[in-house]
Amino acid sequence: MQTGFVWHERYMWHNTGRASGPFLSDASGWMEPDIRHTENSDTKRRFRNLLDVSGLLDQLVPIAPRAATVEELTRFHTAAYVEHVRELSAGAGGEGVDGTTVIGKGTYEVALLSAGGVIEAVDAVLDGTVDNAYALVRPCGHHALPDAAMGFCIFGNVAIAAHHARVVRGLRRVAIVDWDVHHGNGTQAGFYDDPNVLTISLHQDSCFPPESGPLEETGEGAGEGFNLNVPLPPGSGDGAYEAAFEQLVIPALERFQPELILVASGLDASAMDPLGRMMVSPKGYGRLAELLLDAAARLCDGRVVMAHEGGYSAELVPFCGLAIVERLAGVETEVRDTILQLFPEHMGQQQLQPHEQALIERVAAVAGL
Ligand SMILES: Cc1nn(C)c(C)c1/N=N/c1ccc(/C=C/C(=O)NO)cc1
Ligand SMILES: [Zn+2]
């Protein structure tokens, strides 16, 4: 199995600065100042470094990112928004609409490289250069709206790549699966009336954006039935996610018959993430990757491109990421045993719980699955 890997040191140079709050500059004066913004380079660098020291990185095919063009960005974003980011980035910087998304000096160029890196991964998979790919990009994208930055996201990397696959590469049907713990609101918004792009988001119910991603949002107009939200309850672990995949995600993909599957790969559903309340283990993320790749092998010759999104636990992002990339590459490193010892079965709420199964059945009824 040939697995492509997108990385660039510049991704680490997107400067989200230092704040006095978790990711808010505190106006009250009651917070000790000078801590790193929650969305910083640390967990991404640790993920890449574990791929390196485990020996897996040497078995991946490097894919060099490039800057996305304005034409590529404006298939999803407004031209005014793209220009706004460029201006802020060239000047003193600024923030997105939610007051937590930093557009620092030079962010524009890094965000172009992030979106362009996912496009290059899609081209490498569609050209057959590699079988599948993981784009370890930054800043993330799934919260970005056509005209606004939010949730640490600047440009809608995965949405832009989906447009590229359809408009430039001529694919008819592209599926997007978002396993980040937060709702992929930007991706949903971008294709809400589009029957050619199936958008699926599994997320912690009402976590972020606040109240976003209810199961009733199934698409509109021609796109009715082509958006699937799975708002899992806090505390959902490996069992709940595996059941959601087996009962909802895989059947939805089989019904849609995608020619390419894109994954918004946020690792913040892990059991130790500060911005989520889920219980997924590294083994659990590995299992989701297995289920997805098995479906892709049956549906679209294994064509899968994963783009990194959220994930803020320095301890678990590397192990969750490694578990996923091991499955993409079909390689088992010696680290996997460590992962299992770190996360024995009994830890946390790994088994499917009745209330989690009940939510899955409510989604199945609404989605006709
Ligand atoms: C708004 C707001 N206002 N306040 C006071 C606060 C504390 C706010 N939280 N912002 C957030 C909360 C979570 C994320 C997750 C990003 C991610 O990983 N996505 O995948 C981003 C921003
Ligand atoms: Zn997230």
CSV table of C-alpha atoms and ligand atoms in Angstrom, one decimal:
chain,number,residue,atom,x,y,z
A,1,MET,CA,0.0,0.0,0.0
A,2,GLN,CA,1.5,3.4,-1.0
A,3,THR,CA,0.4,6.1,1.4
A,4,GLY,CA,1.1,9.8,0.6
A,5,PHE,CA,2.0,12.2,3.4
A,6,VAL,CA,1.7,16.0,3.2
A,7,TRP,CA,3.8,18.1,5.6
A,8,HIS,CA,5.6,21.4,5.6
A,9,GLU,CA,7.5,23.1,8.4
A,10,ARG,CA,5.6,26.3,7.5
A,11,TYR,CA,2.4,24.8,8.9
A,12,MET,CA,4.1,25.1,12.3
A,13,TRP,CA,4.8,28.8,11.7
A,14,HIS,CA,1.1,29.9,11.7
A,15,ASN,CA,1.4,32.2,14.7
A,16,THR,CA,-1.6,32.0,17.0
A,17,GLY,CA,0.4,33.9,19.6
A,18,ARG,CA,0.1,34.0,23.4
A,19,ALA,CA,-3.0,35.0,25.3
A,20,SER,CA,-4.1,35.3,28.9
A,21,GLY,CA,-7.1,33.1,28.4
A,22,PRO,CA,-7.4,29.6,26.9
A,23,PHE,CA,-7.6,31.2,23.5
A,24,LEU,CA,-9.0,34.6,24.4
A,25,SER,CA,-7.1,37.8,25.2
A,26,ASP,CA,-8.5,38.5,28.6
A,27,ALA,CA,-10.0,42.0,28.9
A,28,SER,CA,-11.0,41.5,32.6
A,29,GLY,CA,-7.5,41.6,33.9
A,30,TRP,CA,-8.2,38.6,36.1
A,31,MET,CA,-6.1,36.0,34.3
A,32,GLU,CA,-2.4,35.6,34.6
A,33,PRO,CA,-1.1,36.5,31.2
A,34,ASP,CA,1.2,34.8,28.7
A,35,ILE,CA,0.1,31.3,27.9
A,36,ARG,CA,0.2,29.7,24.4
A,37,HIS,CA,-3.0,29.8,22.4
A,38,THR,CA,-4.8,26.4,22.6
A,39,GLU,CA,-4.4,25.9,18.9
A,40,ASN,CA,-0.6,25.8,18.6
A,41,SER,CA,1.9,23.7,16.7
A,42,ASP,CA,2.7,21.3,19.5
A,43,THR,CA,0.4,18.4,18.9
A,44,LYS,CA,0.9,18.5,15.1
A,45,ARG,CA,4.6,18.4,15.5
A,46,ARG,CA,4.4,15.6,18.1
A,47,PHE,CA,2.2,13.6,15.7
A,48,ARG,CA,4.7,13.9,12.9
A,49,ASN,CA,7.6,13.1,15.2
A,50,LEU,CA,6.0,9.9,16.4
A,51,LEU,CA,5.6,8.9,12.7
A,52,ASP,CA,9.3,9.6,12.3
A,53,VAL,CA,10.7,7.8,15.4
A,54,SER,CA,8.4,4.8,14.9
A,55,GLY,CA,9.9,4.3,11.4
A,56,LEU,CA,6.5,4.7,9.7
A,57,LEU,CA,7.4,8.1,8.1
A,58,ASP,CA,10.1,6.4,6.0
A,59,GLN,CA,7.5,4.1,4.5
A,60,LEU,CA,5.3,7.0,3.4
A,61,VAL,CA,5.5,8.9,0.1
A,62,PRO,CA,6.2,12.6,0.7
A,63,ILE,CA,3.8,14.9,-1.1
A,64,ALA,CA,5.0,18.5,-1.4
A,65,PRO,CA,2.2,21.1,-0.7
A,66,ARG,CA,1.8,24.2,-2.9
A,67,ALA,CA,-0.2,27.4,-2.3
A,68,ALA,CA,-3.8,27.1,-3.4
A,69,THR,CA,-4.7,29.7,-5.9
A,70,VAL,CA,-7.4,32.4,-5.3
A,71,GLU,CA,-9.4,30.7,-8.1
A,72,GLU,CA,-9.3,27.4,-6.1
A,73,LEU,CA,-10.2,29.1,-2.8
A,74,THR,CA,-13.2,31.0,-4.3
A,75,ARG,CA,-14.9,27.8,-5.4
A,76,PHE,CA,-15.8,27.8,-1.6
A,77,HIS,CA,-15.0,31.2,-0.3
A,78,THR,CA,-16.1,34.7,-1.3
A,79,ALA,CA,-13.4,36.8,-3.0
A,80,ALA,CA,-13.9,39.5,-0.4
A,81,TYR,CA,-13.2,37.1,2.4
A,82,VAL,CA,-10.0,35.8,0.8
A,83,GLU,CA,-8.8,39.4,0.3
A,84,HIS,CA,-9.7,40.2,3.9
A,85,VAL,CA,-7.5,37.4,5.2
A,86,ARG,CA,-4.7,38.5,2.9
A,87,GLU,CA,-4.9,42.1,4.1
A,88,LEU,CA,-5.0,41.2,7.9
A,89,SER,CA,-2.1,38.8,7.4
A,90,ALA,CA,0.0,41.4,5.6
A,91,GLY,CA,-0.7,43.9,8.3
A,92,ALA,CA,-1.1,43.8,12.0
A,93,GLY,CA,-3.2,40.6,11.9
A,94,GLY,CA,-6.7,40.1,13.4
A,95,GLU,CA,-9.3,37.7,14.5
A,96,GLY,CA,-12.1,35.6,13.0
A,97,VAL,CA,-15.8,36.2,13.8
A,98,ASP,CA,-15.8,34.2,17.0
A,99,GLY,CA,-13.0,36.1,18.7
A,100,THR,CA,-10.9,32.9,19.1
A,101,THR,CA,-9.5,32.4,15.6
A,102,VAL,CA,-6.2,34.3,15.1
A,103,ILE,CA,-5.1,35.5,11.7
A,104,GLY,CA,-1.5,36.3,12.5
A,105,LYS,CA,1.2,38.0,10.4
A,106,GLY,CA,1.9,35.6,7.6
A,107,THR,CA,-1.1,33.4,8.3
A,108,TYR,CA,-2.5,33.9,4.7
A,109,GLU,CA,0.5,32.2,3.1
A,110,VAL,CA,0.4,29.3,5.5
A,111,ALA,CA,-3.3,28.9,5.0
A,112,LEU,CA,-2.8,28.8,1.3
A,113,LEU,CA,-0.3,26.0,1.8
A,114,SER,CA,-2.7,24.2,4.0
A,115,ALA,CA,-5.5,24.2,1.4
A,116,GLY,CA,-3.0,23.5,-1.4
A,117,GLY,CA,-1.6,20.6,0.5
A,118,VAL,CA,-4.9,18.8,0.6
A,119,ILE,CA,-5.5,19.5,-3.1
A,120,GLU,CA,-2.1,18.0,-3.9
A,121,ALA,CA,-3.0,14.9,-1.9
A,122,VAL,CA,-6.2,14.6,-3.8
A,123,ASP,CA,-4.3,14.8,-7.1
A,124,ALA,CA,-1.8,12.2,-6.0
A,125,VAL,CA,-4.5,9.8,-5.1
A,126,LEU,CA,-6.6,10.4,-8.3
A,127,ASP,CA,-3.4,10.2,-10.4
A,128,GLY,CA,-2.7,6.8,-8.8
A,129,THR,CA,0.7,8.0,-7.6
A,130,VAL,CA,-0.4,6.8,-4.1
A,131,ASP,CA,-3.3,4.6,-2.9
A,132,ASN,CA,-4.4,7.0,-0.1
A,133,ALA,CA,-2.9,10.0,1.8
A,134,TYR,CA,-2.8,11.9,5.1
A,135,ALA,CA,-2.3,15.6,4.9
A,136,LEU,CA,-1.0,16.8,8.2
A,137,VAL,CA,-1.9,20.5,7.5
A,138,ARG,CA,-2.4,23.6,9.7
A,139,PRO,CA,-4.5,25.8,10.1
A,140,CYS,CA,-7.5,23.5,10.1
A,141,GLY,CA,-10.5,24.1,7.9
A,142,HIS,CA,-13.8,22.5,8.8
A,143,HIS,CA,-15.3,25.4,10.7
A,144,ALA,CA,-14.4,28.0,8.1
A,145,LEU,CA,-17.4,29.5,6.4
A,146,PRO,CA,-17.5,30.9,2.8
A,147,ASP,CA,-17.1,34.4,4.2
A,148,ALA,CA,-15.7,34.0,7.7
A,149,ALA,CA,-12.9,32.4,9.8
A,150,MET,CA,-14.0,30.6,12.9
A,151,GLY,CA,-13.0,27.7,15.3
A,152,PHE,CA,-9.3,28.2,14.5
A,153,CYS,CA,-10.1,27.6,10.8
A,154,ILE,CA,-9.1,30.0,8.0
A,155,PHE,CA,-9.9,28.3,4.7
A,156,GLY,CA,-12.1,25.3,4.2
A,157,ASN,CA,-9.3,22.9,3.2
A,158,VAL,CA,-11.5,19.8,2.7
A,159,ALA,CA,-14.4,21.7,1.1
A,160,ILE,CA,-11.9,23.3,-1.4
A,161,ALA,CA,-10.4,19.9,-2.2
A,162,ALA,CA,-13.9,18.5,-2.8
A,163,HIS,CA,-14.6,21.3,-5.3
A,164,HIS,CA,-11.2,20.6,-6.9
A,165,ALA,CA,-12.1,16.9,-7.3
A,166,ARG,CA,-15.4,17.7,-8.9
A,167,VAL,CA,-14.6,20.7,-11.0
A,168,VAL,CA,-11.1,20.1,-12.1
A,169,ARG,CA,-10.8,16.3,-11.9
A,170,GLY,CA,-14.3,15.6,-13.1
A,171,LEU,CA,-15.6,13.4,-10.3
A,172,ARG,CA,-19.3,13.1,-10.0
A,173,ARG,CA,-19.7,12.1,-6.4
A,174,VAL,CA,-17.4,13.0,-3.5
A,175,ALA,CA,-18.0,12.0,0.2
A,176,ILE,CA,-16.7,13.9,3.2
A,177,VAL,CA,-16.5,12.1,6.6
A,178,ASP,CA,-15.7,14.4,9.5
A,179,TRP,CA,-14.7,12.5,12.7
A,180,ASP,CA,-13.4,15.7,14.5
A,181,VAL,CA,-15.2,16.0,17.8
A,182,HIS,CA,-16.7,19.4,16.7
A,183,HIS,CA,-19.4,19.8,14.0
A,184,GLY,CA,-18.1,20.3,10.5
A,185,ASN,CA,-20.4,23.3,10.1
A,186,GLY,CA,-18.4,25.0,7.3
A,187,THR,CA,-18.3,21.8,5.2
A,188,GLN,CA,-22.0,21.3,5.7
A,189,ALA,CA,-22.8,24.9,4.7
A,190,GLY,CA,-20.7,24.6,1.6
A,191,PHE,CA,-22.6,21.7,0.2
A,192,TYR,CA,-26.0,21.8,1.9
A,193,ASP,CA,-28.0,21.9,-1.3
A,194,ASP,CA,-25.6,19.8,-3.3
A,195,PRO,CA,-26.5,16.1,-4.0
A,196,ASN,CA,-23.0,15.5,-5.5
A,197,VAL,CA,-21.1,15.9,-2.2
A,198,LEU,CA,-22.2,13.8,0.8
A,199,THR,CA,-21.2,15.5,4.0
A,200,ILE,CA,-21.2,13.4,7.2
A,201,SER,CA,-20.2,14.7,10.6
A,202,LEU,CA,-19.9,12.7,13.8
A,203,HIS,CA,-19.4,15.1,16.7
A,204,GLN,CA,-20.1,15.7,20.4
A,205,ASP,CA,-23.7,17.0,20.6
A,206,SER,CA,-23.8,20.9,20.7
A,207,CYS,CA,-20.1,21.2,21.7
A,208,PHE,CA,-18.8,23.7,19.0
A,209,PRO,CA,-20.0,25.8,17.3
A,210,PRO,CA,-22.5,26.1,20.1
A,211,GLU,CA,-25.8,24.2,19.3
A,212,SER,CA,-24.5,23.3,15.8
A,213,GLY,CA,-25.0,20.0,13.9
A,214,PRO,CA,-28.4,18.7,15.0
A,215,LEU,CA,-29.5,15.4,13.5
A,216,GLU,CA,-32.5,17.1,11.8
A,217,GLU,CA,-30.2,19.0,9.4
A,218,THR,CA,-30.3,16.6,6.5
A,219,GLY,CA,-29.7,19.0,3.6
A,220,GLU,CA,-32.0,21.2,1.5
A,221,GLY,CA,-33.5,21.3,-2.0
A,222,ALA,CA,-31.6,19.0,-4.3
A,223,GLY,CA,-29.2,18.3,-1.4
A,224,GLU,CA,-31.9,16.9,0.9
A,225,GLY,CA,-30.7,13.6,2.2
A,226,PHE,CA,-27.0,14.3,1.4
A,227,ASN,CA,-26.1,15.8,4.8
A,228,LEU,CA,-25.8,13.4,7.8
A,229,ASN,CA,-25.2,14.8,11.3
A,230,VAL,CA,-24.4,12.3,14.2
A,231,PRO,CA,-24.5,14.4,17.4
A,232,LEU,CA,-23.2,11.8,19.9
A,233,PRO,CA,-23.6,12.3,23.6
A,234,PRO,CA,-20.6,13.4,25.7
A,235,GLY,CA,-18.7,10.4,27.0
A,236,SER,CA,-19.1,8.4,23.8
A,237,GLY,CA,-16.2,6.1,23.4
A,238,ASP,CA,-14.8,3.4,21.0
A,239,GLY,CA,-18.0,1.4,21.1
A,240,ALA,CA,-20.3,4.3,20.2
A,241,TYR,CA,-18.2,5.5,17.3
A,242,GLU,CA,-17.8,2.0,15.9
A,243,ALA,CA,-21.5,1.5,16.1
A,244,ALA,CA,-22.2,4.9,14.5
A,245,PHE,CA,-19.8,3.8,11.6
A,246,GLU,CA,-21.4,0.4,11.2
A,247,GLN,CA,-25.0,1.5,11.4
A,248,LEU,CA,-24.8,5.0,9.8
A,249,VAL,CA,-21.6,6.1,8.1
A,250,ILE,CA,-20.8,2.9,6.1
A,251,PRO,CA,-24.4,2.4,5.0
A,252,ALA,CA,-24.6,6.1,3.9
A,253,LEU,CA,-21.4,5.7,1.9
A,254,GLU,CA,-22.7,2.5,0.3
A,255,ARG,CA,-26.0,4.2,-0.7
A,256,PHE,CA,-24.1,7.2,-2.1
A,257,GLN,CA,-21.4,5.3,-4.0
A,258,PRO,CA,-18.6,8.0,-3.8
A,259,GLU,CA,-15.7,8.0,-6.3
A,260,LEU,CA,-13.5,9.6,-3.6
A,261,ILE,CA,-13.7,9.8,0.2
A,262,LEU,CA,-12.3,12.8,2.0
A,263,VAL,CA,-11.9,12.7,5.8
A,264,ALA,CA,-11.8,15.8,8.0
A,265,SER,CA,-9.5,14.1,10.5
A,266,GLY,CA,-9.8,15.8,13.8
A,267,LEU,CA,-8.3,13.8,16.7
A,268,ASP,CA,-10.0,15.8,19.5
A,269,ALA,CA,-12.6,13.0,20.2
A,270,SER,CA,-9.8,11.3,22.1
A,271,ALA,CA,-10.3,10.5,25.8
A,272,MET,CA,-7.8,13.2,26.9
A,273,ASP,CA,-8.6,16.2,24.7
A,274,PRO,CA,-9.2,19.5,26.5
A,275,LEU,CA,-11.7,20.7,23.9
A,276,GLY,CA,-13.9,17.6,23.8
A,277,ARG,CA,-15.6,15.3,26.2
A,278,MET,CA,-15.4,12.0,24.3
A,279,MET,CA,-13.6,8.8,25.2
A,280,VAL,CA,-12.1,7.5,22.0
A,281,SER,CA,-8.8,5.7,22.3
A,282,PRO,CA,-6.0,5.4,19.8
A,283,LYS,CA,-7.2,1.9,19.1
A,284,GLY,CA,-10.7,3.3,18.5
A,285,TYR,CA,-9.5,5.8,15.9
A,286,GLY,CA,-7.5,3.0,14.3
A,287,ARG,CA,-10.8,1.0,14.1
A,288,LEU,CA,-12.6,3.9,12.4
A,289,ALA,CA,-9.9,4.1,9.8
A,290,GLU,CA,-10.1,0.3,9.2
A,291,LEU,CA,-13.9,0.5,8.7
A,292,LEU,CA,-13.6,3.5,6.4
A,293,LEU,CA,-10.8,1.9,4.3
A,294,ASP,CA,-12.7,-1.3,4.0
A,295,ALA,CA,-15.7,0.6,2.6
A,296,ALA,CA,-13.4,2.6,0.3
A,297,ALA,CA,-11.9,-0.6,-1.0
A,298,ARG,CA,-15.3,-1.8,-1.9
A,299,LEU,CA,-16.7,1.5,-3.2
A,300,CYS,CA,-13.9,3.6,-4.8
A,301,ASP,CA,-10.7,1.5,-5.2
A,302,GLY,CA,-9.5,2.6,-1.7
A,303,ARG,CA,-9.3,6.3,-2.8
A,304,VAL,CA,-9.2,8.1,0.6
A,305,VAL,CA,-7.6,11.5,1.5
A,306,MET,CA,-7.5,12.5,5.1
A,307,ALA,CA,-6.8,16.2,6.1
A,308,HIS,CA,-5.9,17.0,9.7
A,309,GLU,CA,-8.3,19.2,11.6
A,310,GLY,CA,-8.4,19.6,15.4
A,311,GLY,CA,-6.7,17.6,18.2
A,312,TYR,CA,-5.2,19.3,21.3
A,313,SER,CA,-4.0,16.5,23.6
A,314,ALA,CA,-0.2,16.3,23.5
A,315,GLU,CA,-0.4,12.8,25.0
A,316,LEU,CA,-3.0,11.3,22.7
A,317,VAL,CA,-2.9,13.1,19.3
A,318,PRO,CA,0.4,11.4,18.3
A,319,PHE,CA,-0.9,7.9,19.2
A,320,CYS,CA,-4.3,8.4,17.6
A,321,GLY,CA,-2.6,9.8,14.5
A,322,LEU,CA,-0.2,7.0,14.3
A,323,ALA,CA,-3.0,4.4,14.7
A,324,ILE,CA,-4.7,5.9,11.7
A,325,VAL,CA,-1.7,6.2,9.5
A,326,GLU,CA,-0.7,2.6,10.3
A,327,ARG,CA,-4.0,1.5,8.8
A,328,LEU,CA,-3.7,3.8,5.8
A,329,ALA,CA,-0.2,2.3,5.1
A,330,GLY,CA,-1.1,-1.3,6.0
A,331,VAL,CA,1.9,-1.3,8.4
A,332,GLU,CA,2.0,-2.3,12.1
A,333,THR,CA,4.8,-0.6,14.1
A,334,GLU,CA,6.1,-1.7,17.5
A,335,VAL,CA,4.3,1.4,19.0
A,336,ARG,CA,0.9,-0.2,18.5
A,337,ASP,CA,1.4,-2.5,21.5
A,338,THR,CA,2.3,0.5,23.6
A,339,ILE,CA,-0.9,2.1,22.6
A,340,LEU,CA,-2.9,-0.9,23.8
A,341,GLN,CA,-1.0,-1.0,27.1
A,342,LEU,CA,-1.7,2.8,27.6
A,343,PHE,CA,-5.3,2.3,26.9
A,344,PRO,CA,-6.5,-1.0,28.3
A,345,GLU,CA,-10.0,-2.0,27.3
A,346,HIS,CA,-11.5,-1.2,30.7
A,347,MET,CA,-10.5,2.4,30.7
A,348,GLY,CA,-13.4,4.8,30.4
A,349,GLN,CA,-16.6,4.1,28.7
A,350,GLN,CA,-15.4,2.1,25.7
A,351,GLN,CA,-18.5,-0.1,25.4
A,352,LEU,CA,-21.6,1.1,23.5
A,353,GLN,CA,-24.1,2.4,26.0
A,354,PRO,CA,-27.9,2.2,25.5
A,355,HIS,CA,-28.4,6.0,25.3
A,356,GLU,CA,-25.7,6.1,22.6
A,357,GLN,CA,-27.4,3.4,20.6
A,358,ALA,CA,-30.7,5.2,21.0
A,359,LEU,CA,-29.2,8.4,19.4
A,360,ILE,CA,-27.8,6.3,16.5
A,361,GLU,CA,-31.3,4.8,15.9
A,362,ARG,CA,-32.8,8.3,15.9
A,363,VAL,CA,-30.3,9.4,13.3
A,364,ALA,CA,-31.0,6.2,11.2
A,365,ALA,CA,-34.7,6.9,11.2
A,366,VAL,CA,-34.2,10.5,10.0
A,367,ALA,CA,-31.7,9.5,7.4
A,368,GLY,CA,-33.7,6.5,6.2
A,369,LEU,CA,-30.7,4.2,6.9
B,1,LIG,C1,-16.7,31.1,20.7
B,1,LIG,C2,-16.2,31.1,22.1
B,1,LIG,N1,-16.4,32.1,22.9
B,1,LIG,N2,-15.9,31.8,24.1
B,1,LIG,C3,-16.0,32.6,25.3
B,1,LIG,C4,-15.2,30.6,24.0
B,1,LIG,C5,-14.5,29.9,25.1
B,1,LIG,C6,-15.4,30.1,22.7
B,1,LIG,N3,-15.0,28.9,22.2
B,1,LIG,N4,-14.4,28.8,21.1
B,1,LIG,C7,-14.0,27.6,20.6
B,1,LIG,C8,-14.3,26.4,21.1
B,1,LIG,C9,-13.9,25.2,20.5
B,1,LIG,C10,-13.1,25.3,19.3
B,1,LIG,C11,-12.7,24.0,18.6
B,1,LIG,C12,-12.0,24.0,17.5
B,1,LIG,C13,-11.7,22.7,16.8
B,1,LIG,O1,-10.9,21.9,17.2
B,1,LIG,N5,-12.5,22.4,15.8
B,1,LIG,O2,-12.3,21.2,15.2
B,1,LIG,C14,-12.8,26.5,18.8
B,1,LIG,C15,-13.2,27.7,19.4
B,2,ZN,ZN,-12.3,19.9,16.7
